[in-house]
């Protein structure tokens, strides 16, 4: 049995993550690889009553990290490749951006616990893409979104905190600018197909 592979896609909201995930999923399925995709845990957290976006807390962050990790493990039961649309590091970035938005400083013990949890539950994936926000691009507005969705400063703060966190913890990743999505899809698919073929041949 070949160990399932993981592709992580991180980034602030409306920066192209889900579009990337869909394109990669479609390309992988065309090769016969079984793919599962996870995501949507911020909305589930909010539905449960956890604060989100600019109101994010250490508790809501811990819940999202744990829920994401559980969903990945469950998806691996039936898929060759799991595409993680929003990683555990995204939750940490939203927490830090929320604190920055509110003018608060992170509790060092809480932050250490959260980053440690993200590192523990986010082992080295086959590929890790992190979108880079182009603030000049128009924001896609969806009905029913949290009012903070259109807060440009908060959105940019998440982008900055995400890349700062990934670099601070030396998380190997590929930054994906708005003009680089096609190349990122090609690179991710090639990496995964090669790794999968090597696993099958072993």
PDB file of C-alpha atoms in Angstrom, residues 21-147:
ATOM      1  CA  UNK A  21      -6.878  23.367  -5.659  1.00  0.00           C
ATOM      2  CA  UNK A  22      -9.604  22.662  -8.209  1.00  0.00           C
ATOM      3  CA  UNK A  23      -7.220  22.850 -11.162  1.00  0.00           C
ATOM      4  CA  UNK A  24      -4.686  20.551  -9.499  1.00  0.00           C
ATOM      5  CA  UNK A  25      -7.410  18.114  -8.443  1.00  0.00           C
ATOM      6  CA  UNK A  26      -8.718  17.954 -12.012  1.00  0.00           C
ATOM      7  CA  UNK A  27      -5.231  17.322 -13.448  1.00  0.00           C
ATOM      8  CA  UNK A  28      -4.460  14.610 -10.906  1.00  0.00           C
ATOM      9  CA  UNK A  29      -7.795  12.846 -11.427  1.00  0.00           C
ATOM     10  CA  UNK A  30      -7.034  12.743 -15.144  1.00  0.00           C
ATOM     11  CA  UNK A  31      -3.995  10.581 -14.359  1.00  0.00           C
ATOM     12  CA  UNK A  32      -6.115   8.087 -12.415  1.00  0.00           C
ATOM     13  CA  UNK A  33      -4.995   9.244  -8.962  1.00  0.00           C
ATOM     14  CA  UNK A  34      -7.724   9.374  -6.311  1.00  0.00           C
ATOM     15  CA  UNK A  35      -7.948  12.841  -4.761  1.00  0.00           C
ATOM     16  CA  UNK A  36      -9.717  14.261  -1.704  1.00  0.00           C
ATOM     17  CA  UNK A  37      -9.876  17.907  -0.722  1.00  0.00           C
ATOM     18  CA  UNK A  38     -10.321  19.384   2.757  1.00  0.00           C
ATOM     19  CA  UNK A  39     -11.293  22.890   3.820  1.00  0.00           C
ATOM     20  CA  UNK A  40     -14.031  25.103   5.186  1.00  0.00           C
ATOM     21  CA  UNK A  41     -13.086  24.811   8.857  1.00  0.00           C
ATOM     22  CA  UNK A  42     -13.239  28.541   9.624  1.00  0.00           C
ATOM     23  CA  UNK A  43     -16.913  28.498   8.626  1.00  0.00           C
ATOM     24  CA  UNK A  44     -17.549  25.376  10.700  1.00  0.00           C
ATOM     25  CA  UNK A  45     -15.823  27.011  13.673  1.00  0.00           C
ATOM     26  CA  UNK A  46     -18.051  30.064  13.292  1.00  0.00           C
ATOM     27  CA  UNK A  47     -21.140  27.851  13.042  1.00  0.00           C
ATOM     28  CA  UNK A  48     -20.145  26.322  16.395  1.00  0.00           C
ATOM     29  CA  UNK A  49     -19.833  29.764  17.940  1.00  0.00           C
ATOM     30  CA  UNK A  50     -16.080  30.360  17.769  1.00  0.00           C
ATOM     31  CA  UNK A  51     -15.077  33.928  16.847  1.00  0.00           C
ATOM     32  CA  UNK A  52     -13.312  34.327  13.496  1.00  0.00           C
ATOM     33  CA  UNK A  53     -11.615  36.822  11.174  1.00  0.00           C
ATOM     34  CA  UNK A  54     -10.682  39.975  13.162  1.00  0.00           C
ATOM     35  CA  UNK A  55     -12.195  38.349  16.276  1.00  0.00           C
ATOM     36  CA  UNK A  56     -10.029  35.212  16.028  1.00  0.00           C
ATOM     37  CA  UNK A  57      -8.775  33.859  19.377  1.00  0.00           C
ATOM     38  CA  UNK A  58      -6.277  31.256  20.561  1.00  0.00           C
ATOM     39  CA  UNK A  59      -9.215  28.897  21.214  1.00  0.00           C
ATOM     40  CA  UNK A  60     -10.721  29.244  17.745  1.00  0.00           C
ATOM     41  CA  UNK A  61      -7.253  28.816  16.241  1.00  0.00           C
ATOM     42  CA  UNK A  62      -6.624  25.622  18.206  1.00  0.00           C
ATOM     43  CA  UNK A  63     -10.000  24.225  17.119  1.00  0.00           C
ATOM     44  CA  UNK A  64      -9.355  24.947  13.431  1.00  0.00           C
ATOM     45  CA  UNK A  65      -5.869  23.388  13.575  1.00  0.00           C
ATOM     46  CA  UNK A  66      -7.246  20.264  15.261  1.00  0.00           C
ATOM     47  CA  UNK A  67     -10.235  19.975  12.907  1.00  0.00           C
ATOM     48  CA  UNK A  68      -8.006  20.389   9.853  1.00  0.00           C
ATOM     49  CA  UNK A  69      -5.648  17.690  11.100  1.00  0.00           C
ATOM     50  CA  UNK A  70      -8.482  15.242  11.823  1.00  0.00           C
ATOM     51  CA  UNK A  71     -10.030  15.817   8.394  1.00  0.00           C
ATOM     52  CA  UNK A  72      -6.703  15.149   6.641  1.00  0.00           C
ATOM     53  CA  UNK A  73      -6.249  11.851   8.461  1.00  0.00           C
ATOM     54  CA  UNK A  74      -9.817  10.835   7.636  1.00  0.00           C
ATOM     55  CA  UNK A  75      -9.405  11.771   3.963  1.00  0.00           C
ATOM     56  CA  UNK A  76      -6.243   9.675   3.735  1.00  0.00           C
ATOM     57  CA  UNK A  77      -8.316   6.560   4.416  1.00  0.00           C
ATOM     58  CA  UNK A  78      -9.801   6.715   0.918  1.00  0.00           C
ATOM     59  CA  UNK A  79      -7.538   8.917  -1.219  1.00  0.00           C
ATOM     60  CA  UNK A  80      -4.132   8.685  -2.857  1.00  0.00           C
ATOM     61  CA  UNK A  81      -3.625  12.434  -2.527  1.00  0.00           C
ATOM     62  CA  UNK A  82      -5.167  14.887  -0.067  1.00  0.00           C
ATOM     63  CA  UNK A  83      -5.289  18.544  -1.102  1.00  0.00           C
ATOM     64  CA  UNK A  84      -5.463  20.747   2.004  1.00  0.00           C
ATOM     65  CA  UNK A  85      -7.198  24.019   1.064  1.00  0.00           C
ATOM     66  CA  UNK A  86      -6.073  26.137   4.054  1.00  0.00           C
ATOM     67  CA  UNK A  87      -3.354  24.710   6.234  1.00  0.00           C
ATOM     68  CA  UNK A  88      -2.817  24.702   9.963  1.00  0.00           C
ATOM     69  CA  UNK A  89      -0.438  27.656   9.427  1.00  0.00           C
ATOM     70  CA  UNK A  90      -3.294  29.671   7.929  1.00  0.00           C
ATOM     71  CA  UNK A  91      -5.098  29.484  11.274  1.00  0.00           C
ATOM     72  CA  UNK A  92      -2.020  30.835  13.060  1.00  0.00           C
ATOM     73  CA  UNK A  93      -1.709  33.655  10.500  1.00  0.00           C
ATOM     74  CA  UNK A  94      -5.364  34.679  10.943  1.00  0.00           C
ATOM     75  CA  UNK A  95      -4.879  34.696  14.721  1.00  0.00           C
ATOM     76  CA  UNK A  96      -1.803  36.933  14.495  1.00  0.00           C
ATOM     77  CA  UNK A  97      -3.481  39.251  11.981  1.00  0.00           C
ATOM     78  CA  UNK A  98      -6.538  39.504  14.243  1.00  0.00           C
ATOM     79  CA  UNK A  99      -4.354  40.484  17.201  1.00  0.00           C
ATOM     80  CA  UNK A 100      -2.584  43.042  15.016  1.00  0.00           C
ATOM     81  CA  UNK A 101      -5.953  44.409  13.869  1.00  0.00           C
ATOM     82  CA  UNK A 102      -7.098  44.797  17.496  1.00  0.00           C
ATOM     83  CA  UNK A 103      -3.783  46.319  18.606  1.00  0.00           C
ATOM     84  CA  UNK A 104      -3.080  43.380  20.941  1.00  0.00           C
ATOM     85  CA  UNK A 105       0.108  41.439  21.540  1.00  0.00           C
ATOM     86  CA  UNK A 106       0.121  37.645  21.404  1.00  0.00           C
ATOM     87  CA  UNK A 107       0.515  35.725  24.613  1.00  0.00           C
ATOM     88  CA  UNK A 108       3.894  34.058  24.115  1.00  0.00           C
ATOM     89  CA  UNK A 109       2.829  30.793  25.730  1.00  0.00           C
ATOM     90  CA  UNK A 110      -0.374  30.576  23.657  1.00  0.00           C
ATOM     91  CA  UNK A 111       1.474  31.413  20.445  1.00  0.00           C
ATOM     92  CA  UNK A 112       4.169  28.836  21.180  1.00  0.00           C
ATOM     93  CA  UNK A 113       1.496  26.207  21.808  1.00  0.00           C
ATOM     94  CA  UNK A 114      -0.333  27.041  18.567  1.00  0.00           C
ATOM     95  CA  UNK A 115       2.739  27.102  16.351  1.00  0.00           C
ATOM     96  CA  UNK A 116       3.928  23.872  17.946  1.00  0.00           C
ATOM     97  CA  UNK A 117       0.556  22.302  17.225  1.00  0.00           C
ATOM     98  CA  UNK A 118       0.711  23.500  13.611  1.00  0.00           C
ATOM     99  CA  UNK A 119       4.219  22.078  13.180  1.00  0.00           C
ATOM    100  CA  UNK A 120       3.258  18.763  14.793  1.00  0.00           C
ATOM    101  CA  UNK A 121       0.142  18.257  12.681  1.00  0.00           C
ATOM    102  CA  UNK A 122       1.601  19.605   9.451  1.00  0.00           C
ATOM    103  CA  UNK A 123       4.525  17.293   8.690  1.00  0.00           C
ATOM    104  CA  UNK A 124       6.574  17.798   5.555  1.00  0.00           C
ATOM    105  CA  UNK A 125       4.086  17.473   2.672  1.00  0.00           C
ATOM    106  CA  UNK A 126       4.853  16.418  -0.895  1.00  0.00           C
ATOM    107  CA  UNK A 127       4.231  20.006  -1.993  1.00  0.00           C
ATOM    108  CA  UNK A 128       3.300  23.241  -0.218  1.00  0.00           C
ATOM    109  CA  UNK A 129       2.009  26.234  -2.179  1.00  0.00           C
ATOM    110  CA  UNK A 130       1.479  29.631  -0.541  1.00  0.00           C
ATOM    111  CA  UNK A 131      -0.320  32.288  -2.560  1.00  0.00           C
ATOM    112  CA  UNK A 132       1.106  35.810  -2.469  1.00  0.00           C
ATOM    113  CA  UNK A 133      -1.537  38.533  -2.311  1.00  0.00           C
ATOM    114  CA  UNK A 134      -1.644  41.154  -5.023  1.00  0.00           C
ATOM    115  CA  UNK A 135      -3.589  43.937  -3.265  1.00  0.00           C
ATOM    116  CA  UNK A 136      -4.318  45.571  -6.630  1.00  0.00           C
ATOM    117  CA  UNK A 137      -6.510  42.697  -7.733  1.00  0.00           C
ATOM    118  CA  UNK A 138     -10.226  43.177  -6.984  1.00  0.00           C
ATOM    119  CA  UNK A 139     -11.661  41.240  -4.062  1.00  0.00           C
ATOM    120  CA  UNK A 140     -14.324  38.699  -4.942  1.00  0.00           C
ATOM    121  CA  UNK A 141     -17.358  39.379  -2.756  1.00  0.00           C
ATOM    122  CA  UNK A 142     -19.665  36.478  -1.918  1.00  0.00           C
ATOM    123  CA  UNK A 143     -23.109  36.809  -0.327  1.00  0.00           C
ATOM    124  CA  UNK A 144     -23.199  35.795   3.322  1.00  0.00           C
ATOM    125  CA  UNK A 145     -19.501  36.340   3.982  1.00  0.00           C
ATOM    126  CA  UNK A 146     -18.319  37.814   7.268  1.00  0.00           C
ATOM    127  CA  UNK A 147     -18.205  41.658   7.093  1.00  0.00           C
TER     128      UNK A 147
END
